[in-house]
Structures are given as structure tokens and as C-alpha cells.
PDB file of C-alpha atoms in Angstrom:
ATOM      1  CA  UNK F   1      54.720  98.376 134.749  1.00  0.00           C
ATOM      2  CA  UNK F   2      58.394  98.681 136.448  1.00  0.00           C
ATOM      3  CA  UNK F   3      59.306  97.375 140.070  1.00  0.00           C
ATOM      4  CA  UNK F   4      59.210 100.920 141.059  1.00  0.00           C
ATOM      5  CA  UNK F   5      55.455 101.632 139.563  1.00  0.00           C
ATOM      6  CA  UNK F   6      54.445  98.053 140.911  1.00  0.00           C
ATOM      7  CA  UNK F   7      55.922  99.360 144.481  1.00  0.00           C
ATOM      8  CA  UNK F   8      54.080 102.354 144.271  1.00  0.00           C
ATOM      9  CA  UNK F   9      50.847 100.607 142.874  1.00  0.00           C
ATOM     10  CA  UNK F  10      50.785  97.822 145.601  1.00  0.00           C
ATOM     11  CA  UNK F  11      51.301 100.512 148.395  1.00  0.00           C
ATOM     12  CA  UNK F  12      48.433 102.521 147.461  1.00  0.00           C
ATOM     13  CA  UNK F  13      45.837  99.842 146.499  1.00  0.00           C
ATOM     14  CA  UNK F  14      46.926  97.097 149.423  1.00  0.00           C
ATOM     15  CA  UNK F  15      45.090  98.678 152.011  1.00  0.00           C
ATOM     16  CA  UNK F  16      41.823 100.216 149.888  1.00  0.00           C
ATOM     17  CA  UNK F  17      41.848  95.495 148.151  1.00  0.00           C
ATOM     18  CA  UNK F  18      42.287  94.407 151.895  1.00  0.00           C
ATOM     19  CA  UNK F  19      39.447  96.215 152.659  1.00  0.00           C
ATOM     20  CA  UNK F  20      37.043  95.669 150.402  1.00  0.00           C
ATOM     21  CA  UNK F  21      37.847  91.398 150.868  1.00  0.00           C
ATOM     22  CA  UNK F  22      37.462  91.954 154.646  1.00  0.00           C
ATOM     23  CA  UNK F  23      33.846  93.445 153.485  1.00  0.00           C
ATOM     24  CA  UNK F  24      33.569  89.736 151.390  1.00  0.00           C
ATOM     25  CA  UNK F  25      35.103  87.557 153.722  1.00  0.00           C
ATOM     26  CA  UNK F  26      34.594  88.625 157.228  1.00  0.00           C
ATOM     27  CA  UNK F  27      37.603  87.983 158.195  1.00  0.00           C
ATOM     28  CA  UNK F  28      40.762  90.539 158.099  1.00  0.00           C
ATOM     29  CA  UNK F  29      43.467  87.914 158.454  1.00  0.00           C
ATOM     30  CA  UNK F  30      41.995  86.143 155.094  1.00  0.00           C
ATOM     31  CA  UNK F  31      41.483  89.033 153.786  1.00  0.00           C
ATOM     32  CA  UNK F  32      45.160  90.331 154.357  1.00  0.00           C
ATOM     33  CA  UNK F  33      46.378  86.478 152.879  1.00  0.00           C
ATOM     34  CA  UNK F  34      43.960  86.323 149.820  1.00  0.00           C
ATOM     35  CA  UNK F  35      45.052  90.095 148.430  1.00  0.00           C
ATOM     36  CA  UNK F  36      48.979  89.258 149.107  1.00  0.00           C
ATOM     37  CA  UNK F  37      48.507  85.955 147.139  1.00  0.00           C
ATOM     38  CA  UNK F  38      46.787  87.847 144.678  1.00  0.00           C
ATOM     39  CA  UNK F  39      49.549  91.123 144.586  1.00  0.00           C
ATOM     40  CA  UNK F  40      52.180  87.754 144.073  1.00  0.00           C
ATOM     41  CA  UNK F  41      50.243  86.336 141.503  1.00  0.00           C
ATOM     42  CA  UNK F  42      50.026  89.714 139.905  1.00  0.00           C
ATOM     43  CA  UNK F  43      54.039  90.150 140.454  1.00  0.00           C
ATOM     44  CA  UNK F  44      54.815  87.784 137.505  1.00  0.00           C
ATOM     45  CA  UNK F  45      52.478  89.683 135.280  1.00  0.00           C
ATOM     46  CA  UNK F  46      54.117  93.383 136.252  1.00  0.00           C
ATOM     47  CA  UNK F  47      55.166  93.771 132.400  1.00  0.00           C
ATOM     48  CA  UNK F  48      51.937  92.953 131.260  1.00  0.00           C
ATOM     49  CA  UNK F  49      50.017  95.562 133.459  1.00  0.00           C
ATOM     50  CA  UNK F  50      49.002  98.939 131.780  1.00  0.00           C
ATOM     51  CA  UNK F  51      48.472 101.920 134.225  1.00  0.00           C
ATOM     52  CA  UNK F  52      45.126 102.618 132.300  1.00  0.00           C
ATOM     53  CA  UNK F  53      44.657  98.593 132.060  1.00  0.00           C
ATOM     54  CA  UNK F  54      42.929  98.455 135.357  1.00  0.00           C
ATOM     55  CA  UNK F  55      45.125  96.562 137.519  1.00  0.00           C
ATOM     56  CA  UNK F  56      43.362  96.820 140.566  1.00  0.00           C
ATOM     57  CA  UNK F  57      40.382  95.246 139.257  1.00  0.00           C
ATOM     58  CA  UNK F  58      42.529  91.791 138.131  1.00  0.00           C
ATOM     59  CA  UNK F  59      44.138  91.773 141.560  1.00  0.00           C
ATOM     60  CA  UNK F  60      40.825  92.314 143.180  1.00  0.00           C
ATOM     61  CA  UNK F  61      38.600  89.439 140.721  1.00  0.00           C
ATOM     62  CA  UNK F  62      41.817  86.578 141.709  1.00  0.00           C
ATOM     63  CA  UNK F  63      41.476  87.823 145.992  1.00  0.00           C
ATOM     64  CA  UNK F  64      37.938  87.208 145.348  1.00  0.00           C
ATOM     65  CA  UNK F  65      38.182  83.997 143.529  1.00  0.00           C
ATOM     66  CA  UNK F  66      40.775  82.856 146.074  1.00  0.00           C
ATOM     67  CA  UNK F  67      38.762  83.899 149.212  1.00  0.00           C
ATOM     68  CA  UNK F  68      36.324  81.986 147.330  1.00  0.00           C
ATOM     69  CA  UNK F  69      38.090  78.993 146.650  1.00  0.00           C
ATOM     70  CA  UNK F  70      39.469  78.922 150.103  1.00  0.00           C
ATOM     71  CA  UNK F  71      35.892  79.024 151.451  1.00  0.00           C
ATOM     72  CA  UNK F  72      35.230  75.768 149.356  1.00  0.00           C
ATOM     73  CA  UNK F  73      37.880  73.897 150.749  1.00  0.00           C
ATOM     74  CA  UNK F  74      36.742  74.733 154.125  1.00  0.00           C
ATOM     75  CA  UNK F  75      33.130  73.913 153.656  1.00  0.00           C
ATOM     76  CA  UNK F  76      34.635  70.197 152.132  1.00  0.00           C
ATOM     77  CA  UNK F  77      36.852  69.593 154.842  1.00  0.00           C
ATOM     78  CA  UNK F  78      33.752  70.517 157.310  1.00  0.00           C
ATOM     79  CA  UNK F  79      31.345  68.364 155.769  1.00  0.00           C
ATOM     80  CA  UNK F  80      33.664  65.623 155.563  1.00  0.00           C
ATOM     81  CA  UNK F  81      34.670  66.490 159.487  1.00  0.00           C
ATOM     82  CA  UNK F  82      30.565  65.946 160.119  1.00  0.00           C
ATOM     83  CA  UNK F  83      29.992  62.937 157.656  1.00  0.00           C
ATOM     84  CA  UNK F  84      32.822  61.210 160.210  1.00  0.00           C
ATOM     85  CA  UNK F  85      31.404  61.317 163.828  1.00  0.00           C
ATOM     86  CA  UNK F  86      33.918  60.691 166.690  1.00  0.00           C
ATOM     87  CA  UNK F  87      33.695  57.965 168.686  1.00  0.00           C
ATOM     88  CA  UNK F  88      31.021  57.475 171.039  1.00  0.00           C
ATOM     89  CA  UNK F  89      33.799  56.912 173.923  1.00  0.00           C
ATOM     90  CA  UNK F  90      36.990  55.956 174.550  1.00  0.00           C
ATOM     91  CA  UNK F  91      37.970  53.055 176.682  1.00  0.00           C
ATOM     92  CA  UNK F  92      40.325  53.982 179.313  1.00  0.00           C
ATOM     93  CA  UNK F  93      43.434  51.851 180.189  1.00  0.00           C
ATOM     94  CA  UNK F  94      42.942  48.813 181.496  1.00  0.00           C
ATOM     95  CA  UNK F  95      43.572  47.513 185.227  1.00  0.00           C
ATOM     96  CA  UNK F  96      47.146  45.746 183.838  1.00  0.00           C
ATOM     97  CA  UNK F  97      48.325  48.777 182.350  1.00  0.00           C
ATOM     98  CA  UNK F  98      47.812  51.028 185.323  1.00  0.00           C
ATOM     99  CA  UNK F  99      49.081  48.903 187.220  1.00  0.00           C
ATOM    100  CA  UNK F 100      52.611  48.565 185.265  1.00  0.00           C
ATOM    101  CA  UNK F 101      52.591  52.486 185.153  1.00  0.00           C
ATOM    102  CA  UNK F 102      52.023  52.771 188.614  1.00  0.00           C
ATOM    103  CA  UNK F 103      55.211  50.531 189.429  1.00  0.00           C
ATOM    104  CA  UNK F 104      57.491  51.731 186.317  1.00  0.00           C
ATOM    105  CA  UNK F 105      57.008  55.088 188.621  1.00  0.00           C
ATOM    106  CA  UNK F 106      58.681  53.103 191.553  1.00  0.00           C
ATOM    107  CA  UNK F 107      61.840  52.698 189.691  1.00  0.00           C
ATOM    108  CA  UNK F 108      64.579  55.121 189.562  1.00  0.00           C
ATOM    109  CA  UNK F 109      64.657  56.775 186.191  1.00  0.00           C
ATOM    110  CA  UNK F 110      67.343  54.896 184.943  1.00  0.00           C
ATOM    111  CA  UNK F 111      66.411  51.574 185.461  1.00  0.00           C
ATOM    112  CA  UNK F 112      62.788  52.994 184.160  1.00  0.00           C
ATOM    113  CA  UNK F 113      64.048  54.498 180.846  1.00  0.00           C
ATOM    114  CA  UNK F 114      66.147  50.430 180.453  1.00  0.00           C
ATOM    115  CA  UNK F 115      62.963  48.625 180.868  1.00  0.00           C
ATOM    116  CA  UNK F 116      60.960  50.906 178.624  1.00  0.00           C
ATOM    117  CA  UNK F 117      63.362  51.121 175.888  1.00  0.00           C
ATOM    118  CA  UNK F 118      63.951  47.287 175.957  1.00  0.00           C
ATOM    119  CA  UNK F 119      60.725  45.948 176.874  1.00  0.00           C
ATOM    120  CA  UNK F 120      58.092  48.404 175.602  1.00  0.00           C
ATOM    121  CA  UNK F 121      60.032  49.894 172.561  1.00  0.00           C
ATOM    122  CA  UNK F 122      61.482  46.433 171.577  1.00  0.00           C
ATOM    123  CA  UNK F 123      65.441  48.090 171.699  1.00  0.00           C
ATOM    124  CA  UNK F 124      67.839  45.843 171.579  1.00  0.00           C
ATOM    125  CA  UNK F 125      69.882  45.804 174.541  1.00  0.00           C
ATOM    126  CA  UNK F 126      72.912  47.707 172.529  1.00  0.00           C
ATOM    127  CA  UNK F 127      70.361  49.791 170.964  1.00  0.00           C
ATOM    128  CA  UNK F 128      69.215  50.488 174.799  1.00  0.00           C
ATOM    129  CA  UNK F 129      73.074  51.524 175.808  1.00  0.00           C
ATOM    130  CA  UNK F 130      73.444  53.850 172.736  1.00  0.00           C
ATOM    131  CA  UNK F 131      70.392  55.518 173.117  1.00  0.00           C
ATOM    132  CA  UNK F 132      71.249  56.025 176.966  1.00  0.00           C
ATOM    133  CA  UNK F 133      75.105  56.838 176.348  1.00  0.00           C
ATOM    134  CA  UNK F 134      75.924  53.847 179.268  1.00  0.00           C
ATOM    135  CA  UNK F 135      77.737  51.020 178.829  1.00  0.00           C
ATOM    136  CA  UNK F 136      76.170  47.461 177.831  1.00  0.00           C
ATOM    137  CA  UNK F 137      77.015  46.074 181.297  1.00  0.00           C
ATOM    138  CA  UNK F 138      75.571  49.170 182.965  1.00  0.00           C
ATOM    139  CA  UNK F 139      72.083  48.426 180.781  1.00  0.00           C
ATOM    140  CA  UNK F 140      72.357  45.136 181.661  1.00  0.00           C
ATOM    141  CA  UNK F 141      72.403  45.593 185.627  1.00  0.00           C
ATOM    142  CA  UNK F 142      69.303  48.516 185.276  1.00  0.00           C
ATOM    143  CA  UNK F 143      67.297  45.743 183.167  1.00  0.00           C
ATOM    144  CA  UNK F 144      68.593  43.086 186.014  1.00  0.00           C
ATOM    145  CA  UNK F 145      67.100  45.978 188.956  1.00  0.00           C
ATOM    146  CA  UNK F 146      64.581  46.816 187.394  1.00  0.00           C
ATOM    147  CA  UNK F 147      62.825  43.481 186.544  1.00  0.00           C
ATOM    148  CA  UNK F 148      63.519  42.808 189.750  1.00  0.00           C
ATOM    149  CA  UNK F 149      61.726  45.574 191.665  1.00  0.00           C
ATOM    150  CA  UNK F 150      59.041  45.334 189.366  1.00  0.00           C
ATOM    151  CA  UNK F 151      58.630  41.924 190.405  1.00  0.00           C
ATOM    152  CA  UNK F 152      58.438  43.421 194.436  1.00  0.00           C
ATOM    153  CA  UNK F 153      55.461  45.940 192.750  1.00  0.00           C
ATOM    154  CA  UNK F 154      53.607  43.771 190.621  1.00  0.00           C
ATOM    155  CA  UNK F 155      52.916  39.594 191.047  1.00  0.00           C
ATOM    156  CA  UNK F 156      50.060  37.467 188.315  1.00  0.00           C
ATOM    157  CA  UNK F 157      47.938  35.773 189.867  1.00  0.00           C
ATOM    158  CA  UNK F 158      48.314  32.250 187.940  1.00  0.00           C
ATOM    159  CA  UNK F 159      44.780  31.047 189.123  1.00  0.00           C
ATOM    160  CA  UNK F 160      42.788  34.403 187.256  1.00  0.00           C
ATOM    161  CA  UNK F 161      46.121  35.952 185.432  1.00  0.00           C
ATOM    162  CA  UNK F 162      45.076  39.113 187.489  1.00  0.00           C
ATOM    163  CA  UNK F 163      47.949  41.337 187.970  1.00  0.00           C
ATOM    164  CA  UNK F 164      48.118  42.642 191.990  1.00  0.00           C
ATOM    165  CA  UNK F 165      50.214  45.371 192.985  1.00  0.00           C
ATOM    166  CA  UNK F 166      51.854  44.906 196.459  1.00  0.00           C
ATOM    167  CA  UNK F 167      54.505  43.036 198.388  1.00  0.00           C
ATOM    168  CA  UNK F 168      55.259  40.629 195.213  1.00  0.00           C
ATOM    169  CA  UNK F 169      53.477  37.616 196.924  1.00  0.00           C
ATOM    170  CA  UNK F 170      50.384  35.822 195.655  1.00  0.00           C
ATOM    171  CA  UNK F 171      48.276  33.874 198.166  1.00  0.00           C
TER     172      UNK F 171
END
């Protein structure tokens, strides 16, 4: 079979295959997938393929046996999905973490993004200033700030280690 017959061939059976997998499947969009693997497949074989040879029929039995195949892989991944169930819950955050949210929202973004980086990402304070584009110094004073107004937002508690949000003082 030439390019030009294949053309031809593909044009006129696409539609009449895509139907008759939709009528397997269910599903047009598989069906549409599973019959162009199928015309691909078939693509490498073009030489091979005899007009009187049936054609149609091989393209059709390898859409079927990939719809198939792709419904087997779906029905593993499923029962492996149900064999795993999801936890029952999940814990929220606890009271120290909202807490540090709720007063890394206080700072001005800059001084927020140092602390993060530094603190919470473990940057390096060089790492910090090439990340940001600022100088070192610059990094330097938002780390200095910002520790510092977090200190205003948060204070421990060094009797229960409870973390208080508030005016920074601990009675």
C-alpha cells in the first residue's frame, strides 16, 4: 500500500473503526486514541498491507486489544487505589505554626521572603541575596528587622514553651 492509498484508506475507515470502538468502549475520546494508535501502528506496516488483505480488520483487532489493554491498566491502578485507603484525617497545623504564619504576615514582604529563605529554607545568607537580587548587607538588615518584629509578634513562654502572640512580653 503507498502513502497515497494509506491516506485514502485511513480517511475512509477512521470514522466507520472510531465508531465501532466507541460501541466497545463507551467512551469516544478512547475510542478516537485507541484507533489512531492503532492507524500508527499500522503506518509501519503500509508495504505489507494488501487492498484485498483486509486491513481494516488488523487495525480494528490491535484498537480492540489496546482499548482492552488500556481497560486493564485502569482496573489495576483502581484496585490498587482501593487496596490503599486514605487517611482517616489529617492533623491540622499546630498552635506554633499558626502562630509564626500569622506574624510572618506582619512583616513587609521583604523582610518576610529574608526570614523564610534563611530560616525556613535553610539559604545561606549569600544564597538569600542571590535569590533576592539585593545586596548581602541589605539581607542582612531584613534578617536584623525581621527577627526583630517577629520578636514584638511572637514571645515563648519559658515556664510551658507556649508560644503567645502579642506585645512581645511574657508575664
Amino acid at each position: 500500500m503507498t502513502e497515497d492509498e494509506f491516506d485514502a484508506f485511513y480517511a475512509a475507515a477512521f470514522p466507520r473503526l472510531t465508531g465501532q470502538l466507541y460501541a466497545f468502549t463507551g467512551d469516544h475520546g478512547e475510542a478516537q486514541d485507541v484507533v489512531q494508535e492503532a492507524f500508527v501502528r499500522a503506518w509501519d506496516r503500509r508495504r505489507q498491507f494488501l487492498a484485498d488483505s483486509a486491513p481494516e480488520a488488523w487495525i480494528r483487532t490491535v484498537a480492540m486489544r489496546l482499548a482492552v489493554s488500556r481497560w486493564r491498566r485502569a482496573k489495576r491502578w483502581l484496585e490498587l487505589v482501593r487496596r490503599t485507603p486514605p487517611p482517616t484525617s489529617t492533623p491540622g497545623p499546630d498552635p506554633e505554626r499558626t502562630a509564626l504564619v500569622a506574624a510572618l504576615r506582619e512583616l513587609p514582604e521583604a523582610q518576610r521572603m529574608a526570614i523564610v529563605l534563611h530560616h525556613l529554607c535553610d539559604l545561606s545568607v549569600q544564597q538569600v541575596a542571590s535569590e533576592t537580587g539585593a545586596p548581602v548587607g541589605t539581607v542582612k538588615a531584613r534578617l536584623a528587622r525581621g527577627r526583630a518584629a517577629l520578636a514584638k509578634h511572637l514571645a515563648v513562654d519559658e515556664a510551658d514553651g507556649a508560644v503567645r502572640e502579642g506585645s512581645g512580653r511574657v508575664r
